[in-house]
PDB file of C-alpha atoms in Angstrom:
ATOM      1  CA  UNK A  34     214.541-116.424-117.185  1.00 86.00           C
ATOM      2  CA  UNK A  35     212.082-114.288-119.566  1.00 96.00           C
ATOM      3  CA  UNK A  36     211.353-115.971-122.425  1.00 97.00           C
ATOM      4  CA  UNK A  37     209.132-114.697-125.558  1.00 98.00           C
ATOM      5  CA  UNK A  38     207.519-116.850-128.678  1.00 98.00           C
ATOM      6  CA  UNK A  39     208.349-115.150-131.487  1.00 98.00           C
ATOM      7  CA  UNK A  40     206.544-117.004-134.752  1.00 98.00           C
ATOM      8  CA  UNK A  41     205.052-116.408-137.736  1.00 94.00           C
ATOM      9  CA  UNK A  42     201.558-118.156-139.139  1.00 93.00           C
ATOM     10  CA  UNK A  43     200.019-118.023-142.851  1.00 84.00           C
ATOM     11  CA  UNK A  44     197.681-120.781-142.365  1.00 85.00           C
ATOM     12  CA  UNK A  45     197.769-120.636-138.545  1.00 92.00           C
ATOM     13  CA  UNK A  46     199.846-123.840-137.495  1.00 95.00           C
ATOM     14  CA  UNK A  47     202.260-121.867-136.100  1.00 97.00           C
ATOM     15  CA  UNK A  48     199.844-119.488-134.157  1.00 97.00           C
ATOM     16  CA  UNK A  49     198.241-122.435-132.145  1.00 97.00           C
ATOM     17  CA  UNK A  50     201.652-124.137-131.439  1.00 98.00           C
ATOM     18  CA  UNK A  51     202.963-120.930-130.037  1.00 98.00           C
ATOM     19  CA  UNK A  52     199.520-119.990-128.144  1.00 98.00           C
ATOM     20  CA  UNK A  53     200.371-123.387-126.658  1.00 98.00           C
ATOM     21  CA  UNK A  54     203.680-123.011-126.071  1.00 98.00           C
ATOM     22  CA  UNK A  55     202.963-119.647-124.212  1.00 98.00           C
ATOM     23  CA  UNK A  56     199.836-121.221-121.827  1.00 98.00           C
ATOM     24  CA  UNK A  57     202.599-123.573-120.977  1.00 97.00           C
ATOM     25  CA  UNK A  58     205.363-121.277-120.058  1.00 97.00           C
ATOM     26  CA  UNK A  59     203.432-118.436-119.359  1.00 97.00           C
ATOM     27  CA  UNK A  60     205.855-116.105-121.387  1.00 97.00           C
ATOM     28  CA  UNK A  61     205.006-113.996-123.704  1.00 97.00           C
ATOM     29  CA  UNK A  62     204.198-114.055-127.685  1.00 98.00           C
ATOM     30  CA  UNK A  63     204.632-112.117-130.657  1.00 98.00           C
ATOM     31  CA  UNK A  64     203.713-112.400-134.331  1.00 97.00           C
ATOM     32  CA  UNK A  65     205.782-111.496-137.241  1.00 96.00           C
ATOM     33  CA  UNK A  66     203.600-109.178-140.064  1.00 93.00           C
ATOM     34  CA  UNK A  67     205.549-108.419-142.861  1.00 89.00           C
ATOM     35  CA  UNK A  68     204.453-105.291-144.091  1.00 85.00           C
ATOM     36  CA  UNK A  69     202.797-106.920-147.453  1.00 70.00           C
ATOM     37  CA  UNK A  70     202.702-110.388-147.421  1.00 70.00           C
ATOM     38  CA  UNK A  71     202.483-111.769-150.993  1.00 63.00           C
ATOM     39  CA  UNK A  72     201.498-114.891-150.418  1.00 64.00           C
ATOM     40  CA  UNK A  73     198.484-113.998-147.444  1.00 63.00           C
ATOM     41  CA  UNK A  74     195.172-114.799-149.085  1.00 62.00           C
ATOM     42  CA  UNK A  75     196.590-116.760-152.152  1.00 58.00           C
ATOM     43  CA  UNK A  76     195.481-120.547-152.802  1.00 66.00           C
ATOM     44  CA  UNK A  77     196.886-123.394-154.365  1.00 65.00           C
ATOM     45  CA  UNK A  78     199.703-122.971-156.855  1.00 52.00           C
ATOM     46  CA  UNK A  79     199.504-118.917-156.253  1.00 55.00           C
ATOM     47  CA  UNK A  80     200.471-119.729-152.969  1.00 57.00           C
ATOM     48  CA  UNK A  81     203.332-121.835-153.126  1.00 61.00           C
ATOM     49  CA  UNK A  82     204.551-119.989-156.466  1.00 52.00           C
ATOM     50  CA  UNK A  83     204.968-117.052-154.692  1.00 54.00           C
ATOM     51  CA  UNK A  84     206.362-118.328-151.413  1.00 56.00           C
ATOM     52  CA  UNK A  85     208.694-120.760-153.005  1.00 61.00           C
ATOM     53  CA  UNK A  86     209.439-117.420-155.270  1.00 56.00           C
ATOM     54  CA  UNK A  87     210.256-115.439-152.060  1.00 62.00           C
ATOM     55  CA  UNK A  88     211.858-118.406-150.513  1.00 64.00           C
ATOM     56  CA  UNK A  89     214.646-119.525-153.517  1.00 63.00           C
ATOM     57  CA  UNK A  90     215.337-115.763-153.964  1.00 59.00           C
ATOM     58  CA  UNK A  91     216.150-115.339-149.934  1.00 74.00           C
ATOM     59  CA  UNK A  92     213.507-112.444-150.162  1.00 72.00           C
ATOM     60  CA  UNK A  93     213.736-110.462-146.854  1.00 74.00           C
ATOM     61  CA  UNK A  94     210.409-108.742-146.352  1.00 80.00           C
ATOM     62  CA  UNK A  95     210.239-105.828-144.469  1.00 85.00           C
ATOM     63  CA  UNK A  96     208.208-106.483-141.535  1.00 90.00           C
ATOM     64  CA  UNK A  97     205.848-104.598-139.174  1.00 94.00           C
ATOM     65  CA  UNK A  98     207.274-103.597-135.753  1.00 94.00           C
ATOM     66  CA  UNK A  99     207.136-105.982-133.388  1.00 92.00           C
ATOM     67  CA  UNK A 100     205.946-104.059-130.705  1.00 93.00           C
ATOM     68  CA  UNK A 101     208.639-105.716-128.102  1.00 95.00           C
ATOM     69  CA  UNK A 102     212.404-105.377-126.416  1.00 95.00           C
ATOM     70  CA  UNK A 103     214.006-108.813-127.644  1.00 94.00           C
ATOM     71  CA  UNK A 104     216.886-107.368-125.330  1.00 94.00           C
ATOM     72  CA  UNK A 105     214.764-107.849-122.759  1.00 95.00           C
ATOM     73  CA  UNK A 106     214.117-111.877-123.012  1.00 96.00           C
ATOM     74  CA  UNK A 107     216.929-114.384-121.939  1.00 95.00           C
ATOM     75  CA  UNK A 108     214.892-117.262-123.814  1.00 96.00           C
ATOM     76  CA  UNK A 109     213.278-116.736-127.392  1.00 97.00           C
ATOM     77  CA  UNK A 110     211.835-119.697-128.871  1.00 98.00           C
ATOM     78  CA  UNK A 111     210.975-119.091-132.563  1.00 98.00           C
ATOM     79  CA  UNK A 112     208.341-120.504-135.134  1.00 98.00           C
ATOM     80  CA  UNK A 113     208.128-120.271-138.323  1.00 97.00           C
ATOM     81  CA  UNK A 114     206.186-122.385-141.077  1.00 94.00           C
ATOM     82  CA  UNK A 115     208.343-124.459-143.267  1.00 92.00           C
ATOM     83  CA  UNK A 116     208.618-123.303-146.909  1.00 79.00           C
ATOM     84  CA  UNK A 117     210.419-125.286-149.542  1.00 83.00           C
ATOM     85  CA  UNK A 118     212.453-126.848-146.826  1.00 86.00           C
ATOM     86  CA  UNK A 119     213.534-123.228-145.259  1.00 89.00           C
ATOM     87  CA  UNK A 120     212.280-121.406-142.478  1.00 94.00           C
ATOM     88  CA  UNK A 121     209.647-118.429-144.146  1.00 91.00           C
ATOM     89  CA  UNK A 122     210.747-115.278-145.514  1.00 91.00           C
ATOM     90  CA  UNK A 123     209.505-113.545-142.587  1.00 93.00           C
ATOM     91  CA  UNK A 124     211.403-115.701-140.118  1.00 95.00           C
ATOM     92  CA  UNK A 125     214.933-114.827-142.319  1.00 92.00           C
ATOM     93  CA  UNK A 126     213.899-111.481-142.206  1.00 92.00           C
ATOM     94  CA  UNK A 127     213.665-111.320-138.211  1.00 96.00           C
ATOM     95  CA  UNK A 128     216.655-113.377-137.643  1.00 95.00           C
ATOM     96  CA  UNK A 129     218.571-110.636-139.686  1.00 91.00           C
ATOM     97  CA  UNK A 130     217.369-107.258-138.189  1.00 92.00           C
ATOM     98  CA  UNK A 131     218.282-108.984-134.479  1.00 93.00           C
ATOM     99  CA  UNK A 132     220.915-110.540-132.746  1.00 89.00           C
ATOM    100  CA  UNK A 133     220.037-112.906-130.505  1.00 92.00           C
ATOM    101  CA  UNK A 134     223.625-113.785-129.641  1.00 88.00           C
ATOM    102  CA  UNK A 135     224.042-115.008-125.775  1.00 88.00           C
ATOM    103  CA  UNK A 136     220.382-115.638-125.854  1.00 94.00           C
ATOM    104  CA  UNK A 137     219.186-119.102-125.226  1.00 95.00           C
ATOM    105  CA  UNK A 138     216.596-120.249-128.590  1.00 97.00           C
ATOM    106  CA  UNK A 139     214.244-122.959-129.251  1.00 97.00           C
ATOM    107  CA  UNK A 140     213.143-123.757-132.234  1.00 98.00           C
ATOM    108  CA  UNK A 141     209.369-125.421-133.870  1.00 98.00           C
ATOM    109  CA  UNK A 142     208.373-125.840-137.342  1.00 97.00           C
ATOM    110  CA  UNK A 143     204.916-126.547-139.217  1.00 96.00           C
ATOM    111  CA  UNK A 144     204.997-128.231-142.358  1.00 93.00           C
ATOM    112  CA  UNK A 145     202.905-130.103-144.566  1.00 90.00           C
ATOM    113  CA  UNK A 146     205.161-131.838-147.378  1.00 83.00           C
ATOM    114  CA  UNK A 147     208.253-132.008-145.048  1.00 85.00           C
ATOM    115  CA  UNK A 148     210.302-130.550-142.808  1.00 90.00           C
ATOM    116  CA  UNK A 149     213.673-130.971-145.296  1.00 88.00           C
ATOM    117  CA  UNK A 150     216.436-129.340-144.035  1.00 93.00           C
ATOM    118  CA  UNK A 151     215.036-126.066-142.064  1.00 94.00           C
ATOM    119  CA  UNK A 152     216.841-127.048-138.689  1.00 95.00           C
ATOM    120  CA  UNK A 153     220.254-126.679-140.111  1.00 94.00           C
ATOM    121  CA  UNK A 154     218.969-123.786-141.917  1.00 93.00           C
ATOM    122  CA  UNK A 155     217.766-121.966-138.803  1.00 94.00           C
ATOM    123  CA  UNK A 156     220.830-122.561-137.332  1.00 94.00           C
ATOM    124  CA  UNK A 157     222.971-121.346-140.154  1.00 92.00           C
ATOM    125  CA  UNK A 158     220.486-118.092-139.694  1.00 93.00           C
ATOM    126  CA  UNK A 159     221.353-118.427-136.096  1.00 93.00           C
ATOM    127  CA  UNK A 160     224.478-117.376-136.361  1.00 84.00           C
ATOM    128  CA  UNK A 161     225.373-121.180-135.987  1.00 71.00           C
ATOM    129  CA  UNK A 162     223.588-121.449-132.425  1.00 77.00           C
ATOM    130  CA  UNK A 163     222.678-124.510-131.367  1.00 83.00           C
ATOM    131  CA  UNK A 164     218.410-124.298-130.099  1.00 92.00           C
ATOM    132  CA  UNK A 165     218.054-126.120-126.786  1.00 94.00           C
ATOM    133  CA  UNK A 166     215.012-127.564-128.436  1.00 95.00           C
ATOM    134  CA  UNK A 167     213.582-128.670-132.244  1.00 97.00           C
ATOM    135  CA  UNK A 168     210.715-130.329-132.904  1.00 97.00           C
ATOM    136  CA  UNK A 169     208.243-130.238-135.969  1.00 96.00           C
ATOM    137  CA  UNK A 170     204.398-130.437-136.356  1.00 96.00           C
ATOM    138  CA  UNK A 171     202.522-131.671-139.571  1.00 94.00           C
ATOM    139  CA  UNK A 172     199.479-129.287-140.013  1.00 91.00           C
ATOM    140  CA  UNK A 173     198.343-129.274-136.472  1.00 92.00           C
ATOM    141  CA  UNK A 174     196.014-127.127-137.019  1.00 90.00           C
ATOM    142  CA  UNK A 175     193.984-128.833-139.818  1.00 87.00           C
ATOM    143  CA  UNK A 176     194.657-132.488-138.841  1.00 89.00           C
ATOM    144  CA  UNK A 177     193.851-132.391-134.720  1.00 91.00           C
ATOM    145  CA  UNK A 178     194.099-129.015-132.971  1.00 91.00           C
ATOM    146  CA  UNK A 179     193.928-131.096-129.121  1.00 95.00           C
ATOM    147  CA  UNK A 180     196.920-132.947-130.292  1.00 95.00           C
ATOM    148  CA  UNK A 181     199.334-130.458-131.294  1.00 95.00           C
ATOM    149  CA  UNK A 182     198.414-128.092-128.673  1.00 97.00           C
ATOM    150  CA  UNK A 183     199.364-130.845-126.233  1.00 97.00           C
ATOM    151  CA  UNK A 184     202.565-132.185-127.907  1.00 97.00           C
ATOM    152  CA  UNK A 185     203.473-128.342-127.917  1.00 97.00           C
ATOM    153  CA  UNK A 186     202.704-127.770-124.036  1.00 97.00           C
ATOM    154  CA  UNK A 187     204.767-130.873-123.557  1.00 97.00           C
ATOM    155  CA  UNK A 188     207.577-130.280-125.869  1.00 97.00           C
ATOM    156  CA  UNK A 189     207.843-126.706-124.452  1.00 97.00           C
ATOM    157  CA  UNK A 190     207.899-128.142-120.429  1.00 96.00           C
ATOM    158  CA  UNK A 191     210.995-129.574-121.507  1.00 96.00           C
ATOM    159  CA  UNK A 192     213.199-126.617-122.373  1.00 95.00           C
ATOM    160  CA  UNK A 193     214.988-124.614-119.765  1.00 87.00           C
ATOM    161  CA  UNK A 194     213.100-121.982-117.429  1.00 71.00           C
TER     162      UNK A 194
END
């Protein structure tokens, strides 16, 4: 089975869970850009005013080519950061311009307040699909690198190859 990580990162939680994820399985990884990101290089409450902005409006920002075939992958396992309880703009954005019907997904999260209710939200964006895999991280980035990038490897030799 091919399998990609498709993710996006602001604060790069996502980026080493999927760099993880893809030593693991040796599959391979891609990054969602949008093509302006309005909240990259913000702080504090500029940062989560304009995400959580983007987010309650169901903004869909135009991203950057991916530079990939998802027709080509049997197994796409997607990240995204979580943002007022939903999955990132970027992720909605991704989920909408593909169809990744018949595919097998996984599914990870980074959070820092909470994971709320992005699972059922991801699988509403899904197309109601049910992942073969969830799991969620709190800031693994900032709180102990080691540790997340081993819970990921070992999360991600569970799912189907």
């Amino acid at each position: 089975m091919k399998t990609i990580v498709i993710y996006y990162s602001l604060d790069g939680n996502c980026a080493l869970v999927a760099e993880a994820i893809k030593k693991q399985l040796g599959c391979d990884c891609a990054c969602l850009e949008p093509e302006h990101d309005v909240v990259a290089g913000k702080e504090g409450f500029a940062k989560y005013f304009h995400g959580g902005r983007q987010v309650f409006s169901k903004a869909c920002p135009r991203l950057k080519p991916l530079g990939v075939d998802i027709a080509a992958y049997d197994f796409v396992i997607l990240g995204t950061p979580v943002w007022g309880g939903s999955p990132a703009p970027a992720m909605r954005s991704f989920l909408r311009e593909v169809s990744l019907k018949g595919k097998k997904t996984a599914v990870f999260v980074c959070h820092k307040g909470g994971k709320g209710k992005v699972f059922a939200k991801m699988r509403v964006l899904l197309d109601g699909g049910v992942p073969e895999g969830e799991i969620d991280f709190v800031e693994p980035r900032a709180i102990d690198p080691e540790s997340g990038e081993k819970r990921a490897a070992e999360w991600a030799a569970t799912l189907p190859s």
